[in-house]
Tab-separated table of C-alpha atoms in Angstrom:
chain	number	residue	atom	x	y	z
A	1	MET	CA	-10.300	-23.794	9.783
A	2	THR	CA	-9.289	-24.255	6.085
A	3	LEU	CA	-7.373	-21.423	4.139
A	4	TYR	CA	-11.420	-19.888	2.686
A	5	GLU	CA	-12.744	-19.824	5.848
A	6	GLU	CA	-9.384	-18.275	7.321
A	7	LEU	CA	-9.861	-15.810	4.463
A	8	GLN	CA	-14.007	-15.355	5.067
A	9	ALA	CA	-12.927	-13.959	9.317
A	10	ARG	CA	-10.567	-12.166	8.543
A	11	GLY	CA	-13.137	-9.865	6.629
A	12	LEU	CA	-10.489	-10.607	3.107
A	13	VAL	CA	-13.067	-11.705	0.666
A	14	ALA	CA	-14.790	-8.980	-1.396
A	15	GLN	CA	-16.805	-10.754	-4.501
A	16	ILE	CA	-16.259	-14.440	-6.610
A	17	THR	CA	-15.866	-15.700	-9.891
A	18	ASP	CA	-17.164	-19.124	-8.811
A	19	ASP	CA	-17.039	-21.371	-5.949
A	20	GLU	CA	-13.713	-23.927	-7.783
A	21	ILE	CA	-11.574	-20.648	-6.206
A	22	ILE	CA	-12.997	-21.704	-2.740
A	23	ASP	CA	-11.115	-26.342	-3.369
A	24	LEU	CA	-8.483	-24.411	-5.361
A	25	ILE	CA	-6.989	-22.624	-2.668
A	26	ASN	CA	-7.158	-24.695	0.068
A	27	ASN	CA	-6.203	-27.635	-2.240
A	28	GLY	CA	-3.155	-25.681	-2.444
A	29	LYS	CA	-4.121	-26.232	-6.507
A	30	ALA	CA	-4.258	-22.032	-7.379
A	31	THR	CA	-1.517	-20.448	-9.439
A	32	PHE	CA	-1.983	-17.143	-8.434
A	33	TYR	CA	-0.684	-13.239	-9.788
A	34	ILE	CA	-1.665	-10.002	-8.489
A	35	GLY	CA	-0.405	-6.990	-10.438
A	36	PHE	CA	1.202	-3.906	-8.953
A	37	ASP	CA	1.590	-1.269	-11.367
A	38	CYS	CA	5.701	0.403	-10.713
A	39	THR	CA	5.059	4.112	-10.664
A	40	ALA	CA	7.082	4.773	-7.664
A	41	ASP	CA	10.975	3.449	-6.833
A	42	SER	CA	8.363	1.942	-2.678
A	43	LEU	CA	5.985	-0.332	-2.011
A	44	THR	CA	3.776	1.737	0.027
A	45	ALA	CA	1.504	0.417	3.155
A	46	GLY	CA	-1.695	0.311	0.257
A	47	HIS	CA	0.137	-2.719	-1.477
A	48	PHE	CA	-0.082	-4.796	2.552
A	49	MET	CA	-2.937	-6.726	1.599
A	50	ALA	CA	-1.736	-7.623	-0.946
A	51	LEU	CA	1.100	-8.457	0.396
A	52	THR	CA	-0.408	-10.464	3.200
A	53	LEU	CA	-2.205	-12.106	1.074
A	54	MET	CA	-0.227	-13.492	-1.497
A	55	LYS	CA	1.438	-14.515	1.778
A	56	ARG	CA	-0.773	-16.315	2.871
A	57	LEU	CA	-1.581	-17.705	-0.321
A	58	GLN	CA	1.585	-19.538	-0.542
A	59	MET	CA	2.070	-20.581	2.936
A	60	ALA	CA	-0.972	-23.267	1.902
A	61	GLY	CA	1.130	-24.522	-1.267
A	62	ASN	CA	-0.096	-21.966	-4.233
A	63	LYS	CA	2.085	-19.989	-6.272
A	64	PRO	CA	2.425	-16.400	-6.512
A	65	ILE	CA	3.550	-14.597	-9.420
A	66	ALA	CA	3.873	-11.391	-8.912
A	67	LEU	CA	2.711	-8.936	-11.853
A	68	ILE	CA	5.200	-6.002	-12.102
A	69	GLY	CA	3.272	-3.232	-14.942
A	70	GLY	CA	6.149	-2.469	-16.896
A	71	GLY	CA	3.629	-2.273	-20.411
A	72	THR	CA	0.596	-1.063	-17.475
A	73	THR	CA	2.459	1.114	-16.284
A	74	MET	CA	3.035	3.303	-19.962
A	75	ILE	CA	-0.441	3.352	-19.552
A	76	GLY	CA	-2.020	4.444	-16.337
A	77	ASP	CA	-5.325	2.602	-14.498
A	78	PRO	CA	-8.308	5.007	-14.694
A	79	SER	CA	-9.401	3.205	-10.986
A	80	GLY	CA	-9.964	5.171	-8.163
A	81	ARG	CA	-8.503	8.606	-9.489
A	82	THR	CA	-10.274	11.599	-10.614
A	83	ASP	CA	-6.931	12.395	-12.532
A	84	MET	CA	-4.602	10.623	-15.540
A	85	ARG	CA	-1.504	9.568	-14.306
A	86	LYS	CA	2.337	10.962	-14.762
A	87	MET	CA	3.468	9.820	-17.840
A	88	LEU	CA	6.924	7.867	-17.000
A	89	THR	CA	10.318	6.416	-19.058
A	90	LYS	CA	11.288	3.289	-19.206
A	91	GLU	CA	14.069	3.749	-17.726
A	92	ASP	CA	11.785	5.028	-14.874
A	93	ILE	CA	10.087	1.890	-14.205
A	94	ALA	CA	12.879	-0.454	-14.986
A	95	HIS	CA	14.168	0.901	-10.981
A	96	ASN	CA	11.003	0.857	-9.901
A	97	ALA	CA	10.766	-2.852	-10.521
A	98	ALA	CA	14.283	-3.155	-9.754
A	99	CYS	CA	12.847	-1.344	-5.848
A	100	PHE	CA	9.988	-3.455	-5.574
A	101	LYS	CA	11.787	-7.093	-5.811
A	102	LYS	CA	13.627	-6.311	-3.173
A	103	GLN	CA	10.312	-5.095	-0.939
A	104	MET	CA	8.564	-8.097	-1.659
A	105	GLU	CA	11.401	-11.141	-1.333
A	106	LYS	CA	10.337	-9.575	2.649
A	107	PHE	CA	7.108	-11.767	2.091
A	108	ILE	CA	7.071	-14.504	-0.924
A	109	ASP	CA	10.218	-16.675	-0.877
A	110	PHE	CA	10.823	-16.936	-5.456
A	111	SER	CA	13.608	-19.664	-4.082
A	112	ASP	CA	13.274	-22.299	-6.325
A	113	GLY	CA	10.060	-21.621	-8.187
A	114	LYS	CA	7.462	-21.241	-5.352
A	115	ALA	CA	6.807	-18.363	-6.759
A	116	LEU	CA	7.596	-16.025	-10.359
A	117	MET	CA	7.650	-12.395	-10.671
A	118	LEU	CA	7.355	-10.844	-14.409
A	119	ASN	CA	7.423	-7.995	-16.215
A	120	ASN	CA	4.184	-7.815	-18.569
A	121	ALA	CA	6.316	-5.228	-20.640
A	122	ASP	CA	7.259	-8.388	-21.946
A	123	TRP	CA	5.371	-9.685	-23.502
A	124	LEU	CA	2.367	-6.620	-24.337
A	125	LEU	CA	5.396	-4.351	-25.222
A	126	ASN	CA	5.530	-6.241	-28.886
A	127	LEU	CA	1.522	-6.907	-29.609
A	128	ASN	CA	0.751	-5.202	-33.052
A	129	TYR	CA	-2.319	-3.104	-32.392
A	130	VAL	CA	-3.379	-4.526	-35.629
A	131	GLU	CA	-3.174	-8.152	-34.666
A	132	LEU	CA	-4.176	-6.849	-30.838
A	133	LEU	CA	-7.925	-4.877	-32.325
A	134	ARG	CA	-8.715	-7.795	-34.701
A	135	ASP	CA	-7.404	-10.789	-32.262
A	136	VAL	CA	-9.177	-9.334	-29.170
A	137	GLY	CA	-10.889	-5.841	-28.953
A	138	ALA	CA	-13.096	-8.062	-30.832
A	139	CYS	CA	-14.023	-9.034	-27.470
A	140	PHE	CA	-14.788	-6.221	-25.352
A	141	SER	CA	-18.138	-4.739	-25.691
A	142	VAL	CA	-17.781	-1.006	-25.370
A	143	ASN	CA	-22.037	-0.909	-23.780
A	144	ASN	CA	-20.647	-3.404	-21.103
A	145	MET	CA	-16.977	-1.014	-20.670
A	146	LEU	CA	-18.264	1.778	-20.227
A	147	ARG	CA	-20.764	0.266	-17.391
A	148	ALA	CA	-17.317	-0.724	-15.342
A	149	LYS	CA	-17.469	1.263	-12.012
A	150	CYS	CA	-13.441	1.684	-12.391
A	151	TYR	CA	-14.043	4.130	-15.375
A	152	GLU	CA	-16.881	6.160	-13.543
A	153	GLN	CA	-15.222	8.960	-12.155
A	154	ARG	CA	-13.355	9.410	-15.077
A	155	MET	CA	-16.587	9.241	-17.134
A	156	GLU	CA	-17.600	12.854	-15.724
A	157	LYS	CA	-14.391	14.965	-15.777
A	158	GLY	CA	-12.943	12.886	-19.039
A	159	LEU	CA	-11.503	9.327	-19.779
A	160	SER	CA	-8.456	9.396	-22.336
A	161	PHE	CA	-8.837	6.806	-25.294
A	162	LEU	CA	-5.513	5.447	-23.632
A	163	GLU	CA	-7.188	4.562	-20.430
A	164	PHE	CA	-9.397	3.499	-21.420
A	165	ASN	CA	-7.400	0.859	-23.460
A	166	TYR	CA	-6.320	-0.436	-19.339
A	167	MET	CA	-9.265	-2.737	-19.409
A	168	ILE	CA	-7.394	-4.483	-22.508
A	169	MET	CA	-4.448	-4.959	-21.409
A	170	GLN	CA	-5.059	-6.136	-18.180
A	171	SER	CA	-6.146	-9.040	-19.422
A	172	TYR	CA	-3.884	-9.903	-22.032
A	173	ASP	CA	-1.898	-10.467	-18.861
A	174	PHE	CA	-3.812	-12.585	-17.480
A	175	TYR	CA	-4.754	-15.045	-20.985
A	176	TYR	CA	-1.733	-14.290	-21.462
A	177	MET	CA	-0.464	-16.045	-18.021
A	178	PHE	CA	-2.572	-18.669	-18.118
A	179	GLN	CA	-1.357	-19.910	-21.358
A	180	HIS	CA	2.048	-19.516	-20.664
A	181	TYR	CA	2.685	-19.820	-16.699
A	182	GLY	CA	-0.422	-22.297	-15.646
A	183	CYS	CA	-1.990	-18.923	-13.942
A	184	ASN	CA	-5.622	-19.692	-12.913
A	185	MET	CA	-6.543	-17.000	-11.087
A	186	GLN	CA	-6.283	-13.392	-10.324
A	187	PHE	CA	-6.018	-10.754	-6.813
A	188	GLY	CA	-6.753	-7.587	-6.311
A	189	GLY	CA	-7.903	-4.850	-4.715
A	190	ASP	CA	-12.121	-4.824	-4.747
A	191	ASP	CA	-12.378	-1.389	-7.185
A	192	GLN	CA	-10.004	-4.052	-10.027
A	193	TRP	CA	-13.024	-6.184	-10.536
A	194	SER	CA	-14.105	-5.019	-13.908
A	195	ASN	CA	-11.032	-5.642	-15.201
A	196	MET	CA	-10.819	-9.028	-13.588
A	197	LEU	CA	-13.816	-10.045	-14.380
A	198	GLY	CA	-12.109	-8.941	-18.340
A	199	GLY	CA	-9.873	-11.512	-18.090
A	200	THR	CA	-11.413	-14.444	-16.878
A	201	GLU	CA	-13.780	-13.482	-19.349
A	202	LEU	CA	-11.214	-13.645	-22.605
A	203	ILE	CA	-9.957	-16.215	-21.579
A	204	ARG	CA	-13.161	-18.148	-21.548
A	205	ARG	CA	-14.224	-16.368	-25.464
A	206	LYS	CA	-10.693	-17.281	-27.020
A	207	LEU	CA	-9.970	-20.669	-25.366
A	208	GLY	CA	-13.301	-22.076	-24.069
A	209	LYS	CA	-11.677	-22.521	-20.391
A	210	ASP	CA	-12.835	-21.635	-17.146
A	211	ALA	CA	-10.619	-18.954	-14.977
A	212	TYR	CA	-11.522	-17.428	-11.768
A	213	ALA	CA	-11.007	-13.765	-9.953
A	214	MET	CA	-11.525	-13.102	-6.428
A	215	THR	CA	-10.813	-9.104	-5.354
A	216	ILE	CA	-10.204	-8.724	-1.533
A	217	THR	CA	-11.696	-6.078	0.883
A	218	LEU	CA	-9.628	-2.543	0.814
A	219	LEU	CA	-7.955	-1.059	3.764
A	220	THR	CA	-10.134	1.728	4.818
A	221	ASP	CA	-10.993	3.228	8.221
A	222	SER	CA	-13.879	3.669	10.197
A	223	GLN	CA	-15.170	6.928	8.200
A	224	GLY	CA	-14.467	4.692	4.836
A	225	LYS	CA	-11.120	6.488	3.679
A	226	LYS	CA	-8.342	4.701	2.479
A	227	MET	CA	-4.947	3.859	4.573
A	228	GLY	CA	-2.014	4.175	4.107
A	229	LYS	CA	-1.471	7.765	3.747
A	230	THR	CA	-0.225	9.743	6.371
A	231	ALA	CA	-0.518	13.983	6.248
A	232	GLY	CA	-1.281	13.778	2.855
A	233	ASN	CA	1.541	11.965	2.135
A	234	ALA	CA	2.216	8.219	0.730
A	235	VAL	CA	4.104	5.555	4.704
A	236	TRP	CA	6.474	4.139	2.344
A	237	LEU	CA	7.999	0.113	2.652
A	238	ASP	CA	11.158	1.879	1.879
A	239	PRO	CA	13.221	3.322	5.149
A	240	ASN	CA	14.755	5.734	3.102
A	241	LYS	CA	11.468	7.218	1.960
A	242	THR	CA	9.495	6.782	6.380
A	243	SER	CA	11.546	5.606	8.175
A	244	PRO	CA	10.540	2.449	10.476
A	245	PHE	CA	9.725	5.260	13.371
A	246	GLU	CA	7.901	6.204	11.407
A	247	PHE	CA	5.840	3.889	9.670
A	248	TYR	CA	5.985	2.026	13.224
A	249	GLN	CA	4.217	5.432	14.177
A	250	TYR	CA	1.290	5.654	11.702
A	251	TRP	CA	-0.339	1.945	13.040
A	252	ARG	CA	0.345	3.006	16.697
A	253	ASN	CA	-1.375	5.720	16.157
A	254	VAL	CA	-4.565	4.324	14.484
A	255	GLY	CA	-8.057	5.560	15.842
A	256	ASP	CA	-9.881	2.918	18.290
A	257	ALA	CA	-12.420	2.281	16.319
A	258	ASP	CA	-9.938	0.887	12.792
A	259	VAL	CA	-6.781	-1.034	15.648
A	260	MET	CA	-9.026	-4.649	15.666
A	261	LYS	CA	-9.698	-4.259	11.791
A	262	CYS	CA	-5.817	-3.589	10.774
A	263	ILE	CA	-5.078	-6.382	13.580
A	264	ARG	CA	-7.391	-9.052	12.098
A	265	MET	CA	-6.383	-8.167	7.826
A	266	LEU	CA	-3.465	-7.828	8.021
A	267	THR	CA	-0.848	-8.964	11.033
A	268	PHE	CA	-0.254	-13.057	10.691
A	269	LEU	CA	-1.656	-13.245	14.706
A	270	PRO	CA	-3.643	-16.106	14.927
A	271	LEU	CA	-7.597	-15.986	14.472
A	272	GLU	CA	-8.051	-17.533	18.477
A	273	GLN	CA	-5.634	-14.522	20.255
A	274	ILE	CA	-7.689	-11.745	17.835
A	275	ASP	CA	-10.596	-12.277	19.038
A	276	GLU	CA	-9.733	-12.199	22.773
A	277	MET	CA	-8.391	-9.290	22.003
A	278	SER	CA	-11.152	-8.146	20.096
A	279	THR	CA	-12.878	-7.808	23.643
A	280	TRP	CA	-10.456	-4.678	24.716
A	281	LYS	CA	-11.047	-1.954	25.770
A	282	ASP	CA	-10.602	1.759	26.610
A	283	GLN	CA	-6.116	1.612	27.414
A	284	ARG	CA	-6.099	-1.705	26.773
A	285	LEU	CA	-6.575	-0.712	22.979
A	286	ASN	CA	-3.014	0.585	22.998
A	287	GLU	CA	-1.377	-2.942	23.661
A	288	ALA	CA	-2.872	-3.935	20.928
A	289	LYS	CA	-2.527	-0.808	18.799
A	290	GLU	CA	0.774	-1.140	20.242
A	291	ILE	CA	0.855	-5.328	19.145
A	292	LEU	CA	-0.080	-4.180	15.577
A	293	ALA	CA	2.984	-1.002	15.245
A	294	TYR	CA	5.071	-3.367	16.102
A	295	GLU	CA	3.898	-6.268	13.982
A	296	LEU	CA	3.406	-4.703	10.274
A	297	THR	CA	7.747	-3.365	11.698
A	298	SER	CA	8.570	-6.385	12.571
A	299	MET	CA	7.182	-7.695	9.230
A	300	VAL	CA	9.219	-4.595	6.895
A	301	HIS	CA	11.205	-4.199	8.970
A	302	GLY	CA	13.055	-6.638	10.854
A	303	LYS	CA	12.665	-7.144	14.181
A	304	GLU	CA	15.662	-5.507	15.519
A	305	GLU	CA	14.303	-2.260	13.787
A	306	ALA	CA	11.034	-3.080	15.491
A	307	GLU	CA	11.954	-3.554	18.955
A	308	LYS	CA	14.011	0.088	17.836
A	309	ALA	CA	10.323	1.760	17.558
A	310	GLN	CA	8.778	0.331	20.507
A	311	ASN	CA	10.904	1.818	22.843
A	312	ALA	CA	11.130	4.882	21.261
A	313	ALA	CA	8.033	5.300	20.977
A	314	ARG	CA	7.330	4.021	24.122
A	315	ALA	CA	9.932	6.713	26.077
A	316	LEU	CA	7.207	9.463	24.199
A	317	PHE	CA	4.083	8.412	24.806
A	318	SER	CA	4.819	8.537	29.002
A	319	GLY	CA	7.073	11.430	28.578
A	320	SER	CA	10.170	9.843	30.162
A	321	ALA	CA	13.356	10.716	28.439
A	322	MET	CA	12.984	10.588	25.219
A	323	ASP	CA	14.949	8.609	22.940
A	324	THR	CA	15.883	10.897	19.703
A	325	GLU	CA	17.583	8.301	17.846
A	326	HIS	CA	15.341	6.999	15.656
A	327	MET	CA	12.591	9.918	16.160
A	328	PRO	CA	12.016	11.555	12.673
A	329	SER	CA	14.052	14.381	11.755
A	330	THR	CA	15.170	17.771	9.756
A	331	GLN	CA	18.731	18.691	9.245
A	332	LEU	CA	18.584	22.622	8.441
A	333	THR	CA	21.703	23.869	6.717
A	334	GLU	CA	22.047	28.137	7.256
A	335	ALA	CA	20.413	29.043	3.920
A	336	ASP	CA	17.087	28.435	5.712
A	337	LEU	CA	18.309	31.183	8.394
A	338	THR	CA	17.486	35.285	8.612
A	339	ASP	CA	19.658	36.480	10.264
A	340	GLY	CA	20.724	33.716	11.710
A	341	SER	CA	17.097	31.542	13.126
A	342	ILE	CA	14.574	30.807	11.535
A	343	GLY	CA	10.275	31.389	12.368
A	344	ILE	CA	8.319	28.754	14.428
A	345	LEU	CA	6.022	28.793	10.982
A	346	THR	CA	9.387	28.257	8.012
A	347	LEU	CA	10.431	25.652	10.372
A	348	MET	CA	7.263	24.006	10.924
A	349	VAL	CA	6.808	23.888	6.703
A	350	LYS	CA	10.484	22.655	6.450
A	351	ALA	CA	10.902	20.069	8.700
A	352	GLY	CA	7.720	18.486	6.849
A	353	LEU	CA	4.814	19.391	10.064
A	354	ALA	CA	2.860	21.795	7.971
A	355	ALA	CA	1.447	22.418	4.625
A	356	SER	CA	1.508	25.851	4.871
A	357	ASN	CA	2.473	29.076	6.524
A	358	GLY	CA	-0.868	29.254	7.822
A	359	GLU	CA	-1.536	26.078	8.511
A	360	ALA	CA	1.832	26.026	11.119
A	361	ARG	CA	0.617	29.351	12.443
A	362	ARG	CA	-3.414	28.217	13.226
A	363	LEU	CA	-1.578	24.724	14.756
A	364	VAL	CA	0.623	27.523	17.278
A	365	VAL	CA	-2.650	29.743	17.945
A	366	GLN	CA	-4.284	27.392	18.876
A	367	GLY	CA	-2.133	25.596	20.948
A	368	GLY	CA	-0.676	22.574	19.388
A	369	VAL	CA	2.433	23.196	19.341
A	370	LEU	CA	5.728	22.662	21.679
A	371	ALA	CA	9.294	22.662	21.713
A	372	ASP	CA	11.065	21.329	23.638
A	373	GLY	CA	8.369	20.390	25.844
A	374	GLU	CA	7.741	24.607	26.409
A	375	LYS	CA	4.524	25.519	24.630
A	376	VAL	CA	5.390	27.773	20.990
A	377	ALA	CA	3.480	31.021	22.617
A	378	ALA	CA	3.400	32.697	19.705
A	379	PRO	CA	3.742	32.679	15.677
A	380	SER	CA	6.711	35.020	16.089
A	381	VAL	CA	9.206	32.953	18.097
A	382	SER	CA	11.883	31.578	16.285
A	383	PHE	CA	15.843	29.705	16.767
A	384	THR	CA	19.325	31.004	17.073
A	385	ALA	CA	21.843	28.409	14.788
A	386	GLU	CA	22.969	27.833	18.531
A	387	GLN	CA	19.686	26.571	19.403
A	388	LEU	CA	19.929	24.019	16.073
A	389	LYS	CA	22.430	23.014	16.737
A	390	LYS	CA	21.939	21.092	20.346
A	391	GLY	CA	18.444	19.781	18.029
A	392	ILE	CA	15.161	21.000	19.226
A	393	VAL	CA	12.417	18.410	19.082
A	394	ILE	CA	8.903	19.967	17.857
A	395	LYS	CA	5.892	18.274	18.924
A	396	LYS	CA	3.112	18.893	17.135
A	397	GLY	CA	-0.574	17.803	18.523
A	398	LYS	CA	-0.565	14.979	21.060
A	399	LYS	CA	1.655	11.988	18.841
A	400	VAL	CA	3.501	13.454	16.546
A	401	TYR	CA	7.768	14.668	16.972
A	402	HIS	CA	10.245	15.397	15.286
A	403	LYS	CA	13.446	16.372	15.537
A	404	VAL	CA	15.365	19.554	13.821
A	405	THR	CA	18.970	19.828	13.443
A	406	LEU	CA	21.850	21.868	11.847
């Protein structure tokens, strides 16, 4: 099986500009890039598709360029957004870029020039606006840009001229790296298709040469929602933002309908093994979820942390003596208490188990909250400082455990 055939078998290929791509990646002739706008100080589970794709391509002899969007982050990509992104300072962006590199090195081999990490601030921030308009702006049709899918949502609520320039900036990145680094291919999420075509067209019009683009399938659940978030919050690759246990639990708890798709798209398990696993049903699906969670946690946090998380999770699922050492936890202070105690509703909000007192109340009333194995009888239940000093394990629903201490 060729690399391209494997990507297809794993369900990763969404769109390609030209069949020439197949020969390039199969024969290790691609110097390709994927862009990462550094809007936070950590990558998320949503970046998994890009990171694992880069690793697969590099393993086949292709050369990755991880492009940090130090320049484009100052504009903000409108793709998939209904609002404008938060504006970051240059210092914020530089810090976030340094954090990204540490995490990317777990997936990509940057040694001996096998891969490059570039920052588009190095060329975008030095551009002369009038020269850019004359040299590059003339190559873009406003009519075509307005038809681009990436602008659709924003046109309804108002698209700023700042964001309207994003396609031109991303296209210029490809054009610049094609000339200076021999970058002949771009990969990205399927929502980036219009921006990527802008780059191939700019190269064709300015240089008379061919460049290529391929989009990968977005990772969505069976309801069509993007995966990589839990309770509305991102699942981070930074262990200080999402602990290895929480990271493991996220993947351990994916839906039955999604587990095999995730294994196929995100892990490096052989396709033959995955095909055999795809026949599993009922209880064996839990085994598949454990395999998924272990493989991804091991990739990000190492085998030792993956084994710790797996052992802790198994203890919780079996109902045996709890391994609370690796359980998500919140430490309260005396200032969080009122007259030496704290109510269950306030405690759940502070622990991030509910977004509001109202949500916490509904969970308690529905019987979905346990404290140290006992069902919380009423929303008025509270816990004393003495109880909290010993540590209380709150269980929300069937799968979410959280330890609270003082």
